[in-house]
Each structure stands twice: as C-alpha cells, then as structure tokens.
Amino acid sequence: MFVPLERLVNLDEGYRRTFQVEGRSLLLLVLDNQPLLLIDSCPHKGASLSVATLSGNILRCQRHGIEFQLPSGIPVQAPCPGLSLLKVAYEGDCIGIDV
Ligand code: FES
C-alpha cells in the first residue's frame, strides 16, 4: 500500500521533514536533488535526526556528534551501525513509501 508523504513539487534542495507512518518516525530530506528517506532515529542512541546538522553530504547527529555520510548512511569513524535508509516510492505527483 502506497502512503504518500509529500508532493514532488515541494521537494526543493534542503527540504527536511518528519512523518509518522505506521508507528515509525521517518525523515525525508533532499540532498543534491535526491530525496532520501530514513528512519528518524540515530543508530547510536536513538536521537531524532530531524535537527541533525547537514554539512555537504555529512549528517551530524546533535546528541553525541556522530557523523554519517549521505546517501550511504555509513558512519564516519564511529563504532555504530549505519543509518536505516528506506526505499521511496512514487505515485502520481507524490513521493511516499510502500508499506
Ligand atoms: S544518539 Fe546520535 S550520536 Fe549518539
């Protein structure tokens, strides 16, 4: 089942917004004109990434400062798992997720 998240026309560079889908908090952002959808939970200790700083393609969690490369989600020199990236889906003029 397709769950729409945002209209494509609104996905400008720098876009960032969180959504609740079936009990999961998701973060949709646009980097280099590419939409990325991830679980809004830092793999280190679970902080929300909605307020993480983004510098180039490095997303830095605000809680303890661990950095993750985007779009891979791989942590930069940190002993924790990578970000959980999800597959986006498209329907009509919307981006969303298949659940
Ligand atoms: S919770 Fe994100 S760096 Fe610790």
Short mmCIF file of N, CA and C and ligand atoms in Angstrom, two decimals:
data_model
loop_
_atom_site.label_atom_id
_atom_site.label_comp_id
_atom_site.label_asym_id
_atom_site.label_seq_id
_atom_site.Cartn_x
_atom_site.Cartn_y
_atom_site.Cartn_z
N MET A 1 0.84 -1.19 0.00
CA MET A 1 0.00 0.00 0.00
C MET A 1 0.89 1.25 0.00
N PHE A 2 0.59 2.13 -0.93
CA PHE A 2 1.37 3.37 -1.04
C PHE A 2 0.88 4.39 -0.02
N VAL A 3 1.81 4.94 0.74
CA VAL A 3 1.49 6.01 1.68
C VAL A 3 2.18 7.28 1.18
N PRO A 4 1.42 8.26 0.73
CA PRO A 4 2.05 9.48 0.22
C PRO A 4 2.62 10.30 1.38
N LEU A 5 3.79 10.90 1.12
CA LEU A 5 4.42 11.74 2.14
C LEU A 5 4.45 13.21 1.72
N GLU A 6 4.77 13.45 0.48
CA GLU A 6 4.95 14.84 0.05
C GLU A 6 4.71 14.96 -1.44
N ARG A 7 4.23 16.12 -1.84
CA ARG A 7 4.09 16.37 -3.27
C ARG A 7 5.48 16.65 -3.87
N LEU A 8 5.72 16.11 -5.04
CA LEU A 8 7.03 16.25 -5.68
C LEU A 8 7.42 17.71 -5.87
N VAL A 9 6.46 18.55 -6.13
CA VAL A 9 6.74 19.96 -6.39
C VAL A 9 7.33 20.65 -5.16
N ASN A 10 7.16 20.06 -4.00
CA ASN A 10 7.68 20.66 -2.76
C ASN A 10 9.08 20.19 -2.39
N LEU A 11 9.65 19.26 -3.16
CA LEU A 11 10.95 18.69 -2.80
C LEU A 11 12.10 19.53 -3.32
N ASP A 12 12.29 20.66 -2.70
CA ASP A 12 13.41 21.52 -3.07
C ASP A 12 14.68 21.09 -2.33
N GLU A 13 15.83 21.51 -2.85
CA GLU A 13 17.09 21.24 -2.17
C GLU A 13 17.01 21.79 -0.75
N GLY A 14 17.44 21.00 0.22
CA GLY A 14 17.39 21.42 1.61
C GLY A 14 16.11 21.05 2.33
N TYR A 15 15.17 20.48 1.60
CA TYR A 15 13.90 20.05 2.21
C TYR A 15 14.20 19.05 3.33
N ARG A 16 13.49 19.17 4.44
CA ARG A 16 13.62 18.18 5.52
C ARG A 16 12.32 18.19 6.33
N ARG A 17 11.75 17.01 6.51
CA ARG A 17 10.51 16.92 7.27
C ARG A 17 10.33 15.52 7.83
N THR A 18 9.74 15.43 8.99
CA THR A 18 9.49 14.12 9.59
C THR A 18 8.03 13.72 9.40
N PHE A 19 7.82 12.41 9.40
CA PHE A 19 6.48 11.84 9.22
C PHE A 19 6.33 10.65 10.16
N GLN A 20 5.12 10.41 10.57
CA GLN A 20 4.81 9.20 11.32
C GLN A 20 4.05 8.25 10.39
N VAL A 21 4.62 7.08 10.17
CA VAL A 21 3.98 6.09 9.31
C VAL A 21 3.96 4.75 10.04
N GLU A 22 2.79 4.29 10.33
CA GLU A 22 2.61 3.01 11.00
C GLU A 22 3.49 2.88 12.23
N GLY A 23 3.52 3.90 13.03
CA GLY A 23 4.26 3.85 14.29
C GLY A 23 5.74 4.13 14.17
N ARG A 24 6.20 4.36 12.96
CA ARG A 24 7.62 4.67 12.77
C ARG A 24 7.79 6.15 12.43
N SER A 25 8.83 6.73 12.99
CA SER A 25 9.15 8.11 12.66
C SER A 25 10.14 8.10 11.50
N LEU A 26 9.77 8.77 10.42
CA LEU A 26 10.59 8.80 9.22
C LEU A 26 11.06 10.22 8.94
N LEU A 27 12.21 10.32 8.32
CA LEU A 27 12.75 11.62 7.95
C LEU A 27 12.97 11.64 6.44
N LEU A 28 12.34 12.58 5.80
CA LEU A 28 12.52 12.76 4.36
C LEU A 28 13.33 14.03 4.16
N LEU A 29 14.41 13.90 3.40
CA LEU A 29 15.21 15.09 3.10
C LEU A 29 15.67 15.03 1.65
N VAL A 30 16.10 16.17 1.17
CA VAL A 30 16.59 16.27 -0.21
C VAL A 30 18.04 16.74 -0.17
N LEU A 31 18.91 15.94 -0.76
CA LEU A 31 20.33 16.28 -0.83
C LEU A 31 20.78 16.07 -2.27
N ASP A 32 21.40 17.08 -2.85
CA ASP A 32 21.83 17.02 -4.25
C ASP A 32 20.67 16.64 -5.16
N ASN A 33 19.53 17.21 -4.88
CA ASN A 33 18.31 16.98 -5.65
C ASN A 33 17.83 15.54 -5.60
N GLN A 34 18.31 14.80 -4.63
CA GLN A 34 17.92 13.40 -4.48
C GLN A 34 17.14 13.23 -3.18
N PRO A 35 15.91 12.74 -3.24
CA PRO A 35 15.18 12.51 -2.00
C PRO A 35 15.72 11.29 -1.26
N LEU A 36 15.91 11.44 0.03
CA LEU A 36 16.38 10.35 0.88
C LEU A 36 15.38 10.16 2.00
N LEU A 37 15.03 8.92 2.24
CA LEU A 37 14.07 8.61 3.30
C LEU A 37 14.75 7.69 4.30
N LEU A 38 14.73 8.07 5.55
CA LEU A 38 15.39 7.25 6.56
C LEU A 38 14.59 7.20 7.84
N ILE A 39 14.89 6.19 8.63
CA ILE A 39 14.29 6.10 9.95
C ILE A 39 14.85 7.26 10.78
N ASP A 40 13.94 8.01 11.41
CA ASP A 40 14.38 9.19 12.16
C ASP A 40 14.85 8.80 13.55
N SER A 41 15.90 8.01 13.57
CA SER A 41 16.46 7.54 14.84
C SER A 41 17.94 7.28 14.63
N CYS A 42 18.76 8.00 15.35
CA CYS A 42 20.21 7.79 15.22
C CYS A 42 20.55 6.38 15.65
N PRO A 43 21.32 5.64 14.83
CA PRO A 43 21.66 4.27 15.18
C PRO A 43 22.57 4.17 16.41
N HIS A 44 23.06 5.30 16.90
CA HIS A 44 23.90 5.25 18.10
C HIS A 44 23.03 5.09 19.34
N LYS A 45 22.24 6.11 19.67
CA LYS A 45 21.40 6.03 20.87
C LYS A 45 19.97 6.52 20.62
N GLY A 46 19.59 6.61 19.36
CA GLY A 46 18.19 6.84 19.05
C GLY A 46 17.71 8.27 18.98
N ALA A 47 18.60 9.22 19.00
CA ALA A 47 18.16 10.62 18.90
C ALA A 47 17.49 10.88 17.55
N SER A 48 16.56 11.81 17.56
CA SER A 48 15.95 12.22 16.30
C SER A 48 16.99 12.92 15.44
N LEU A 49 16.94 12.63 14.15
CA LEU A 49 17.87 13.27 13.22
C LEU A 49 17.25 14.47 12.53
N SER A 50 16.05 14.84 12.98
CA SER A 50 15.36 15.95 12.34
C SER A 50 16.09 17.27 12.58
N VAL A 51 16.89 17.33 13.64
CA VAL A 51 17.64 18.56 13.93
C VAL A 51 19.13 18.35 13.73
N ALA A 52 19.51 17.23 13.12
CA ALA A 52 20.92 17.00 12.82
C ALA A 52 21.41 18.06 11.85
N THR A 53 22.68 18.40 11.97
CA THR A 53 23.22 19.38 11.04
C THR A 53 23.68 18.68 9.77
N LEU A 54 23.53 19.34 8.68
CA LEU A 54 23.93 18.79 7.39
C LEU A 54 24.98 19.72 6.79
N SER A 55 26.17 19.18 6.60
CA SER A 55 27.26 19.94 6.01
C SER A 55 27.79 19.17 4.82
N GLY A 56 27.56 19.68 3.63
CA GLY A 56 27.87 18.90 2.44
C GLY A 56 27.02 17.65 2.46
N ASN A 57 27.67 16.49 2.41
CA ASN A 57 26.90 15.24 2.46
C ASN A 57 27.07 14.54 3.81
N ILE A 58 27.44 15.31 4.83
CA ILE A 58 27.65 14.73 6.16
C ILE A 58 26.53 15.17 7.09
N LEU A 59 25.81 14.20 7.60
CA LEU A 59 24.74 14.45 8.56
C LEU A 59 25.30 14.19 9.96
N ARG A 60 25.25 15.21 10.81
CA ARG A 60 25.86 15.11 12.14
C ARG A 60 24.78 15.11 13.20
N CYS A 61 24.68 14.00 13.93
CA CYS A 61 23.68 13.90 14.99
C CYS A 61 24.01 14.90 16.09
N GLN A 62 22.99 15.58 16.59
CA GLN A 62 23.22 16.62 17.59
C GLN A 62 23.53 16.06 18.96
N ARG A 63 23.11 14.84 19.25
CA ARG A 63 23.25 14.36 20.63
C ARG A 63 24.70 14.08 21.02
N HIS A 64 25.40 13.29 20.21
CA HIS A 64 26.79 12.96 20.56
C HIS A 64 27.76 13.28 19.43
N GLY A 65 27.27 13.82 18.37
CA GLY A 65 28.15 14.31 17.31
C GLY A 65 28.62 13.28 16.30
N ILE A 66 28.06 12.10 16.31
CA ILE A 66 28.47 11.13 15.29
C ILE A 66 28.00 11.60 13.92
N GLU A 67 28.87 11.42 12.94
CA GLU A 67 28.59 11.87 11.59
C GLU A 67 28.33 10.68 10.67
N PHE A 68 27.43 10.89 9.74
CA PHE A 68 27.06 9.85 8.78
C PHE A 68 27.16 10.42 7.37
N GLN A 69 27.72 9.60 6.49
CA GLN A 69 27.79 10.01 5.08
C GLN A 69 26.44 9.76 4.42
N LEU A 70 26.05 10.67 3.60
CA LEU A 70 24.86 10.50 2.78
C LEU A 70 25.28 10.48 1.32
N PRO A 71 24.65 9.67 0.49
CA PRO A 71 23.43 8.92 0.77
C PRO A 71 23.66 7.51 1.32
N SER A 72 24.90 7.12 1.59
CA SER A 72 25.13 5.73 2.02
C SER A 72 24.62 5.47 3.43
N GLY A 73 24.69 6.48 4.30
CA GLY A 73 24.31 6.29 5.70
C GLY A 73 25.42 5.70 6.55
N ILE A 74 26.58 5.52 5.97
CA ILE A 74 27.71 4.92 6.69
C ILE A 74 28.26 5.91 7.70
N PRO A 75 28.50 5.46 8.95
CA PRO A 75 29.07 6.36 9.95
C PRO A 75 30.52 6.68 9.64
N VAL A 76 30.93 7.88 10.04
CA VAL A 76 32.31 8.32 9.82
C VAL A 76 33.10 8.04 11.10
N GLN A 77 33.97 7.07 11.04
CA GLN A 77 34.85 6.72 12.16
C GLN A 77 34.08 6.60 13.47
N ALA A 78 33.03 5.82 13.48
CA ALA A 78 32.26 5.62 14.70
C ALA A 78 31.82 4.16 14.77
N PRO A 79 31.92 3.58 15.95
CA PRO A 79 31.55 2.17 16.10
C PRO A 79 30.06 1.99 16.31
N CYS A 80 29.29 2.38 15.35
CA CYS A 80 27.85 2.15 15.44
C CYS A 80 27.34 1.81 14.04
N PRO A 81 26.16 1.22 13.97
CA PRO A 81 25.61 0.88 12.65
C PRO A 81 25.35 2.12 11.82
N GLY A 82 25.09 1.90 10.55
CA GLY A 82 24.76 3.00 9.66
C GLY A 82 23.29 3.38 9.79
N LEU A 83 22.94 4.47 9.12
CA LEU A 83 21.56 4.93 9.10
C LEU A 83 20.69 3.91 8.37
N SER A 84 19.43 3.86 8.75
CA SER A 84 18.48 2.96 8.08
C SER A 84 17.77 3.74 6.98
N LEU A 85 18.21 3.50 5.76
CA LEU A 85 17.60 4.17 4.62
C LEU A 85 16.49 3.31 4.04
N LEU A 86 15.42 3.95 3.64
CA LEU A 86 14.25 3.24 3.13
C LEU A 86 14.06 3.57 1.66
N LYS A 87 13.41 2.66 0.97
CA LYS A 87 13.14 2.85 -0.46
C LYS A 87 11.93 3.76 -0.61
N VAL A 88 12.08 4.78 -1.41
CA VAL A 88 10.94 5.65 -1.67
C VAL A 88 10.13 5.08 -2.83
N ALA A 89 8.90 5.50 -2.89
CA ALA A 89 8.02 5.09 -3.98
C ALA A 89 7.34 6.35 -4.52
N TYR A 90 6.83 6.23 -5.72
CA TYR A 90 6.18 7.37 -6.36
C TYR A 90 4.81 6.96 -6.86
N GLU A 91 3.88 7.87 -6.73
CA GLU A 91 2.55 7.64 -7.29
C GLU A 91 1.95 9.00 -7.61
N GLY A 92 1.55 9.14 -8.86
CA GLY A 92 1.01 10.44 -9.27
C GLY A 92 2.05 11.53 -9.07
N ASP A 93 1.68 12.60 -8.38
CA ASP A 93 2.62 13.69 -8.15
C ASP A 93 3.19 13.66 -6.74
N CYS A 94 3.19 12.46 -6.14
CA CYS A 94 3.66 12.35 -4.76
C CYS A 94 4.82 11.36 -4.62
N ILE A 95 5.65 11.66 -3.63
CA ILE A 95 6.65 10.70 -3.17
C ILE A 95 6.10 10.09 -1.88
N GLY A 96 6.44 8.83 -1.67
CA GLY A 96 5.92 8.19 -0.46
C GLY A 96 6.67 6.92 -0.20
N ILE A 97 5.99 6.02 0.47
CA ILE A 97 6.61 4.75 0.84
C ILE A 97 5.57 3.65 0.67
N ASP A 98 6.04 2.49 0.20
CA ASP A 98 5.17 1.32 0.14
C ASP A 98 5.27 0.58 1.45
N VAL A 99 4.14 0.33 2.07
CA VAL A 99 4.15 -0.40 3.35
C VAL A 99 3.34 -1.68 3.21
S1 FES B 1 22.42 9.42 19.58
FE1 FES B 1 23.23 10.16 17.73
S2 FES B 1 25.33 10.34 18.10
FE2 FES B 1 24.55 9.45 19.90
#
